[in-house]
Short mmCIF file of C-alpha atoms in Angstrom, two decimals:
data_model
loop_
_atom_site.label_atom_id
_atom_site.label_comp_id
_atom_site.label_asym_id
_atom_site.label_seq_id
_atom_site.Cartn_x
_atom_site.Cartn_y
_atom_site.Cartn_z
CA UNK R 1 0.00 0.00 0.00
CA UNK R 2 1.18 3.28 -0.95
CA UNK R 3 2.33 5.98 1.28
CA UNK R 4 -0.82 8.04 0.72
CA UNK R 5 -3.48 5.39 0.85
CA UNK R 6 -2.07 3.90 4.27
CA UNK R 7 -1.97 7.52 5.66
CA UNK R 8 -5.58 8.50 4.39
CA UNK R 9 -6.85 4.99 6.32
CA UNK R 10 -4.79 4.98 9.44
CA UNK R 11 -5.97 8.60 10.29
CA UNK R 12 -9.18 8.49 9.01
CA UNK R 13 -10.38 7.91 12.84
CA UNK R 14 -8.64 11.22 13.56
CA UNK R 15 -9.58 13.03 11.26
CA UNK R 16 -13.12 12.47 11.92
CA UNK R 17 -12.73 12.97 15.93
CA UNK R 18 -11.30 16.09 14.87
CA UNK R 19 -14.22 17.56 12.91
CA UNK R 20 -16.58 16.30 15.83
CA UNK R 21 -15.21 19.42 18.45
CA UNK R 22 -17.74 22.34 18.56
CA UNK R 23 -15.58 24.81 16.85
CA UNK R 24 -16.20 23.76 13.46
CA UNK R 25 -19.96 22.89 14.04
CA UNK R 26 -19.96 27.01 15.08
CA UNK R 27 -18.15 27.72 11.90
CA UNK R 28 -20.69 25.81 9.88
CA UNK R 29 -23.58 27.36 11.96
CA UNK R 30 -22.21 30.84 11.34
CA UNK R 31 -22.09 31.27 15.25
CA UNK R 32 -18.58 31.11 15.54
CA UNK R 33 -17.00 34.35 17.80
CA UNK R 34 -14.62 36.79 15.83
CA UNK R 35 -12.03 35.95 18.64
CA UNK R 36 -12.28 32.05 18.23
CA UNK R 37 -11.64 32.69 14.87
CA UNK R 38 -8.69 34.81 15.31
CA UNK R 39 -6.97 33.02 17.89
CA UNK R 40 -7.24 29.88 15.43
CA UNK R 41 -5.05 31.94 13.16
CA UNK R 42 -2.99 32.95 15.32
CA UNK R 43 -2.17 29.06 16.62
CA UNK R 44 -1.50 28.03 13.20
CA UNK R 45 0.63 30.99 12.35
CA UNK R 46 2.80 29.35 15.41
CA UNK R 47 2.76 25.92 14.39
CA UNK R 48 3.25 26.46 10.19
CA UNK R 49 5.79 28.88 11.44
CA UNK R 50 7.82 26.44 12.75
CA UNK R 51 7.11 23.58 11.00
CA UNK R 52 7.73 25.35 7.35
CA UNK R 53 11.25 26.66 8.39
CA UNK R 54 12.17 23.08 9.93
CA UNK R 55 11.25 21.57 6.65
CA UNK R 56 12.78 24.20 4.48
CA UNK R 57 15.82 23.48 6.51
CA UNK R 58 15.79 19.78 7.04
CA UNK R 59 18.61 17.73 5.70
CA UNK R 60 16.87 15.14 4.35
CA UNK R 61 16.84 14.11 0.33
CA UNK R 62 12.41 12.93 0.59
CA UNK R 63 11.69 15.79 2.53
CA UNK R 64 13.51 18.07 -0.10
CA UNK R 65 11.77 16.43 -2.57
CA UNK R 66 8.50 17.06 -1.70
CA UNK R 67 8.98 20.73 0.14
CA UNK R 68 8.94 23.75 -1.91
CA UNK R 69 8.10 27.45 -0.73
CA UNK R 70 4.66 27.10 -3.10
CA UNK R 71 3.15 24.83 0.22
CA UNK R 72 3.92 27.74 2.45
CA UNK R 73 0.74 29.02 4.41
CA UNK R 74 2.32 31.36 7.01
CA UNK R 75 2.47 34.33 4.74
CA UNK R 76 -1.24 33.85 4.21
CA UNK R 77 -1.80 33.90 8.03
CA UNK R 78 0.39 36.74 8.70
CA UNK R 79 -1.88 38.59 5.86
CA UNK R 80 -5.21 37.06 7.54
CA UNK R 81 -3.93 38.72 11.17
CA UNK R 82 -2.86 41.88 9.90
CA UNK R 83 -6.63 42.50 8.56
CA UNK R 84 -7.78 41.33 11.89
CA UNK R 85 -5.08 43.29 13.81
CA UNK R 86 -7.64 46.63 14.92
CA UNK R 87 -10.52 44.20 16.35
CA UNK R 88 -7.79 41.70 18.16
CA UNK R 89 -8.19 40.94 21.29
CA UNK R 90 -5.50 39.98 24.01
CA UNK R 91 -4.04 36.57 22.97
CA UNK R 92 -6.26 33.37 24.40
CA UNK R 93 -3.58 31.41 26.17
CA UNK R 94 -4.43 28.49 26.37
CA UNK R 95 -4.52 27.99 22.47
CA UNK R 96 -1.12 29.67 22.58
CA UNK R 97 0.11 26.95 24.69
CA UNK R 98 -1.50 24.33 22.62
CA UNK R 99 -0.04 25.67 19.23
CA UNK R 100 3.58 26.52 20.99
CA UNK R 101 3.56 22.25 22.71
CA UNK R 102 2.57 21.69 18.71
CA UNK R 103 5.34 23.44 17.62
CA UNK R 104 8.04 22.07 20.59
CA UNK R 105 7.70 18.49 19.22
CA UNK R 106 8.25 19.66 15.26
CA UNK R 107 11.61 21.10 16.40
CA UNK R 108 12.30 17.77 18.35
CA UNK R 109 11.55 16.12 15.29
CA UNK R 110 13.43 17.91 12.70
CA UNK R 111 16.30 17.07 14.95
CA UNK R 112 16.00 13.63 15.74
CA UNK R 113 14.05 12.44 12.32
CA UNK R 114 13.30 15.46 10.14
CA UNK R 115 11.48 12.59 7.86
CA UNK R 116 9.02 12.64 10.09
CA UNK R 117 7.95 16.24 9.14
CA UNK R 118 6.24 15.06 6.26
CA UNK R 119 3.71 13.51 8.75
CA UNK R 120 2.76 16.82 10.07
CA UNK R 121 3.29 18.26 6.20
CA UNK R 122 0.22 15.42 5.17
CA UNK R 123 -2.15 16.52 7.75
CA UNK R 124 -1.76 20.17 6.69
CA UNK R 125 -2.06 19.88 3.38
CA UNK R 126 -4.89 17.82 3.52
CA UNK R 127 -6.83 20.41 5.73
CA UNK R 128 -6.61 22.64 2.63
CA UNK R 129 -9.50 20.64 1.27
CA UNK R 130 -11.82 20.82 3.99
CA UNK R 131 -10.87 24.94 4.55
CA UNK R 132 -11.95 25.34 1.19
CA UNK R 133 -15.03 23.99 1.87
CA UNK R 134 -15.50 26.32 5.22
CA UNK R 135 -13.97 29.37 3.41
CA UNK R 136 -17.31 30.96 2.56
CA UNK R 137 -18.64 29.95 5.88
CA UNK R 138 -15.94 32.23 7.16
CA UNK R 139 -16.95 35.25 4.82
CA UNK R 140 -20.21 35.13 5.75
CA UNK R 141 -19.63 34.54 9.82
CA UNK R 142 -17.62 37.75 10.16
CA UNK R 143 -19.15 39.55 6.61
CA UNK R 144 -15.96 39.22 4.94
CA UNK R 145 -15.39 40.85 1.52
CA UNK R 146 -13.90 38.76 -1.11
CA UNK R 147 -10.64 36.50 0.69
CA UNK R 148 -9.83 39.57 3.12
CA UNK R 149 -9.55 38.14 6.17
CA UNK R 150 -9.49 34.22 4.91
CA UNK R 151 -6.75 34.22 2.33
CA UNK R 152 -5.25 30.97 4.33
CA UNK R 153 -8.82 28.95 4.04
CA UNK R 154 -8.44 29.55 0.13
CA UNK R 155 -4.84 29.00 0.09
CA UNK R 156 -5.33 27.45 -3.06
CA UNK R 157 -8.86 28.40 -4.54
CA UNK R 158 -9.97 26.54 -7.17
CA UNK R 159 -6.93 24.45 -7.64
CA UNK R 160 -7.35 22.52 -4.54
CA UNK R 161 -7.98 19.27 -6.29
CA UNK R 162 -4.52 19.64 -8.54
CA UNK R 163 -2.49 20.99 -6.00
CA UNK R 164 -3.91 17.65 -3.70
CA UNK R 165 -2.89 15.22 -6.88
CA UNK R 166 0.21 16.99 -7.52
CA UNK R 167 1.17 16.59 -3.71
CA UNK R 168 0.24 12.87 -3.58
CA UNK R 169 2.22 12.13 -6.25
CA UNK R 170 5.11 13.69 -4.92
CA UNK R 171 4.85 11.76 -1.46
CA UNK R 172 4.41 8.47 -3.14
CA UNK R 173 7.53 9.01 -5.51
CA UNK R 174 9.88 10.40 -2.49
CA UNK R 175 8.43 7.23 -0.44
CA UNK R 176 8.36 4.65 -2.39
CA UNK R 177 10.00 2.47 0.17
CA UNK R 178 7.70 0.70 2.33
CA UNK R 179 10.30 0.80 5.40
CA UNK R 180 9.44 4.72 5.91
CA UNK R 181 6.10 4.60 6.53
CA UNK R 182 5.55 3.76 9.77
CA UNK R 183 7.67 6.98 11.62
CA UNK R 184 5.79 9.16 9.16
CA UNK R 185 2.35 7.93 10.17
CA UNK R 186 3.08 8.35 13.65
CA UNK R 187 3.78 11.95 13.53
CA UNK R 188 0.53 12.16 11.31
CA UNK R 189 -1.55 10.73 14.43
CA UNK R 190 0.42 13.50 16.51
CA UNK R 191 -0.39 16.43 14.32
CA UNK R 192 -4.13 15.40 14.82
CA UNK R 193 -3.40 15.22 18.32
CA UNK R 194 -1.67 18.12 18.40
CA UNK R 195 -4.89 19.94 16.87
CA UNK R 196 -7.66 18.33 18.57
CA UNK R 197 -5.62 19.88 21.82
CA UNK R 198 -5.81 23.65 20.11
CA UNK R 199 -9.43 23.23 18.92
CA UNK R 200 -10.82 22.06 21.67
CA UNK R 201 -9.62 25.10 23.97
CA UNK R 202 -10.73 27.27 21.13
CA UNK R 203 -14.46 27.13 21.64
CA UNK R 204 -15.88 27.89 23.60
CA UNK R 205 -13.49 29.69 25.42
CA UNK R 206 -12.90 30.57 29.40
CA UNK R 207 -12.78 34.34 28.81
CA UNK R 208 -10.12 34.71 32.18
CA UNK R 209 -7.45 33.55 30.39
CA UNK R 210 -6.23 36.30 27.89
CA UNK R 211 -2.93 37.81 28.01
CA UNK R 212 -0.33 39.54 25.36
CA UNK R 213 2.27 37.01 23.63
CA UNK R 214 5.31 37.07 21.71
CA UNK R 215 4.38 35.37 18.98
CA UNK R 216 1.60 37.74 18.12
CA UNK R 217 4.57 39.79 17.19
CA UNK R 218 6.47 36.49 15.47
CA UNK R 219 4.98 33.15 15.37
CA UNK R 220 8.48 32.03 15.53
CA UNK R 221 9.51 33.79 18.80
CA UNK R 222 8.82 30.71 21.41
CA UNK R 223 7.87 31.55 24.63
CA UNK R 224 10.39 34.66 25.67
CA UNK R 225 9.05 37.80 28.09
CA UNK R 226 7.20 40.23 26.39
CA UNK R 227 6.28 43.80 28.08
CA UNK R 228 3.40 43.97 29.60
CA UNK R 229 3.14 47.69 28.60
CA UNK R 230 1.69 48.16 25.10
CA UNK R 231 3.57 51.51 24.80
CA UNK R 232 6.84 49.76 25.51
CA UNK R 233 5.66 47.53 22.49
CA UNK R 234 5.13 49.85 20.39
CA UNK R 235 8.46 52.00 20.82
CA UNK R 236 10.33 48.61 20.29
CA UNK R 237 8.55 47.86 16.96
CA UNK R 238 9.30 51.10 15.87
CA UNK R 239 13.01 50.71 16.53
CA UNK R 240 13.16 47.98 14.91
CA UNK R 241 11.52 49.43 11.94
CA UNK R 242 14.31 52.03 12.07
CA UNK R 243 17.04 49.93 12.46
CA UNK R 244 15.74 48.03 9.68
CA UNK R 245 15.24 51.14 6.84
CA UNK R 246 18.67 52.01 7.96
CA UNK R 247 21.02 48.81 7.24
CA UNK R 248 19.41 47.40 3.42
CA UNK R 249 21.62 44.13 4.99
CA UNK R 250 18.93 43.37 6.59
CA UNK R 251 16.50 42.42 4.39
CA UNK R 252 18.79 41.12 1.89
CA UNK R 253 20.64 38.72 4.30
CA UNK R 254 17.49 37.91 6.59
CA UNK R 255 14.10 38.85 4.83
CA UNK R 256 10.54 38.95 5.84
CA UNK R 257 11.48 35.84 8.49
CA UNK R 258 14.59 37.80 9.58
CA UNK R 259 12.09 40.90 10.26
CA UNK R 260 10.24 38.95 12.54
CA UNK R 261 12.93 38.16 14.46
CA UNK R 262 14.22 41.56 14.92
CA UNK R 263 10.76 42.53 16.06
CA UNK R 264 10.35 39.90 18.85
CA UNK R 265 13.90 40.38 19.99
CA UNK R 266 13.46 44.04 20.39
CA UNK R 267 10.68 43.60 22.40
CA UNK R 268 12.73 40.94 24.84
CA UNK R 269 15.70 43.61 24.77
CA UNK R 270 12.91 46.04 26.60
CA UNK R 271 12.35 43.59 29.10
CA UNK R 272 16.07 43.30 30.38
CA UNK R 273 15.40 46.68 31.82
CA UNK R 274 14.31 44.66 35.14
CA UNK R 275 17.79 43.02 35.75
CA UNK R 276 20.88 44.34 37.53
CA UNK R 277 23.26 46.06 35.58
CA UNK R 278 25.37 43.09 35.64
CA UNK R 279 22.41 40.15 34.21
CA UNK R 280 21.67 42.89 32.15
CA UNK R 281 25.02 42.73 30.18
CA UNK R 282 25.57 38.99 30.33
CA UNK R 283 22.34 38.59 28.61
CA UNK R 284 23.15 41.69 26.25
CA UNK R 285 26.75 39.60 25.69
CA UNK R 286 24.85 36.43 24.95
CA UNK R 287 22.38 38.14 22.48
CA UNK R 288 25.36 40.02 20.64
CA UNK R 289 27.13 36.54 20.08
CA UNK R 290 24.40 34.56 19.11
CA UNK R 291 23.67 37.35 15.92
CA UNK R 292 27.05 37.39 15.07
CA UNK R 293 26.72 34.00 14.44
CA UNK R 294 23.72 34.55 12.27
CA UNK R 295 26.27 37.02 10.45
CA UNK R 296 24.86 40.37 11.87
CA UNK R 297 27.57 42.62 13.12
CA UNK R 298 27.36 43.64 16.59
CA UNK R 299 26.94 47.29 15.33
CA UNK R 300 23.95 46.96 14.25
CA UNK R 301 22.76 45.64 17.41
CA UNK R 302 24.74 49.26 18.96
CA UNK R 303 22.64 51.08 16.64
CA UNK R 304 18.84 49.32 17.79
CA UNK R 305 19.66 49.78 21.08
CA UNK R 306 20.13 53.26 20.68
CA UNK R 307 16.78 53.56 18.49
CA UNK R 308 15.10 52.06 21.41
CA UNK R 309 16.29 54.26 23.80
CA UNK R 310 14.97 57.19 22.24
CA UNK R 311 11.72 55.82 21.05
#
């Protein structure tokens, strides 16, 4: 049996617990909240996030065969938040947590069997055909205009069905042998796991538990301190927006992933503020080594710091 057919039976009991939760029988009933909704994007952001750059990365001759940057959904979540980003409310944690324990085991994976990502790559891919089936569900829940707002539920409009064949045949040809399988189904049942975990603290939700997090500002980011005060948020994003428009390096050694970065890190350099002068510089020290590994001079770093202090 084929890579393909012995993943769509062995999860089919998954994938049909998974559609049972609440959240999606609120999407089809058009009751869904605006803030369920949102902090669903904002979970996946975390977990494509991570997985996308782990299997952009991974060193692994079936996984390169089958990744290319067309699957990427991120960028289509990033565009769905920043629509949303006026009516957001503070970040639900506990779907936070779910998408960041999501994302923890893809890293583990991409270091111990990055094969294995093309599990968690299967179970994505194949939500693409249900979203397209919820995607005007969406629009007319929250009185959407066109894709604004749900460009990753129409990820690939109407060529779901050749994007699907075109994926399947590139899974069966990069696993033809049998002897894979069974590590790659595995991390197929954990993806569902891992998603029947974030949906099911999605709705309905426990409205105590709301809070600012990082990775509002990059999926990416993990789990590092964030201010709590939004003006201190604000005056780091904008120094990194200067620091940015004044070294071009940037964005033509890091890109849009690299912006992210500089963003969330910003933010953490506000929160050293707290520390003694001394655990203030070790962690400064450990931050300026760690980028000029990355190949960012320790200038640059000079200059941000300087950007933040006067913003």
């Amino acid at each position: 049996m084929s890579i393909m057919k012995r993943l769509k039976t062995e999860t089919a009991a998954d994938h049909k617990r998974l559609e049972s939760y609440p959240y999606f029988a609120a999407m089809a009933e058009h009751t869904l909240p605006l803030e369920c909704y949102v902090n669903q994007l904002k979970g996946l952001a975390i977990i494509h996030g991570v997985l996308e750059s782990a299997l952009a990365e991974a060193a692994c001759e079936p996984v390169a065969s089958v990744w290319n940057d067309s699957l990427r959904k991120l960028p289509l979540l990033a565009e769905d938040l920043e629509f949303f980003k006026p009516r957001i409310e503070p970040d639900y944690m506990p779907a936070i947590e779910a998408a960041l324990a999501m994302a923890g085991k893809i890293r583990l994976r991409s270091i111990e069997d990055p094969l294995t990502l093309l599990g968690y790559l299967y179970v994505f891919e194949g939500s693409t055909l249900g979203n397209h089936m919820h995607q005007p569900d969406i629009t007319a829940t929250f009185h959407l205009e066109g894709l604004t707002g749900c460009r990753y539920y129409e990820s690939y409009g109407q060529q779901v069905p050749e994007k699907w064949r075109q994926f399947r045949q590139t899974m069966e040809a990069a696993l033809g042998d049998a002897d894979l399988h069974d590590p790659i189904i595995a991390a197929a049942h954990e993806a569902f796991a891992g998603l029947e975990k974030l949906y099911s603290v999605l709705f309905p939700m426990e409205k105590r538990k709301k809070s600012f997090h990082v990775t509002r500002i990059n999926p990416e980011a993990g789990n590092h301190p964030l201010p709590e005060d939004e003006r201190e948020i604000a005056a780091a994003l904008t120094a990194s927006n200067r620091a940015w428009a004044l070294y071009p390096y940037y964005q033509a050694r890091y890109g849009e992933r690299g912006k992210r970065f500089s963003d969330s890190d910003t933010c953490w350099l506000v929160t050293l503020i707290n520390l003694d002068p001394e655990s203030l510089c070790q962690q400064m020290n450990w931050l300026v080594r760690l980028l000029a590994t990355r190949g960012m001079p320790s200038i640059m770093l000079e200059k941000t710091i300087q950007l933040l202090h006067e913003e």
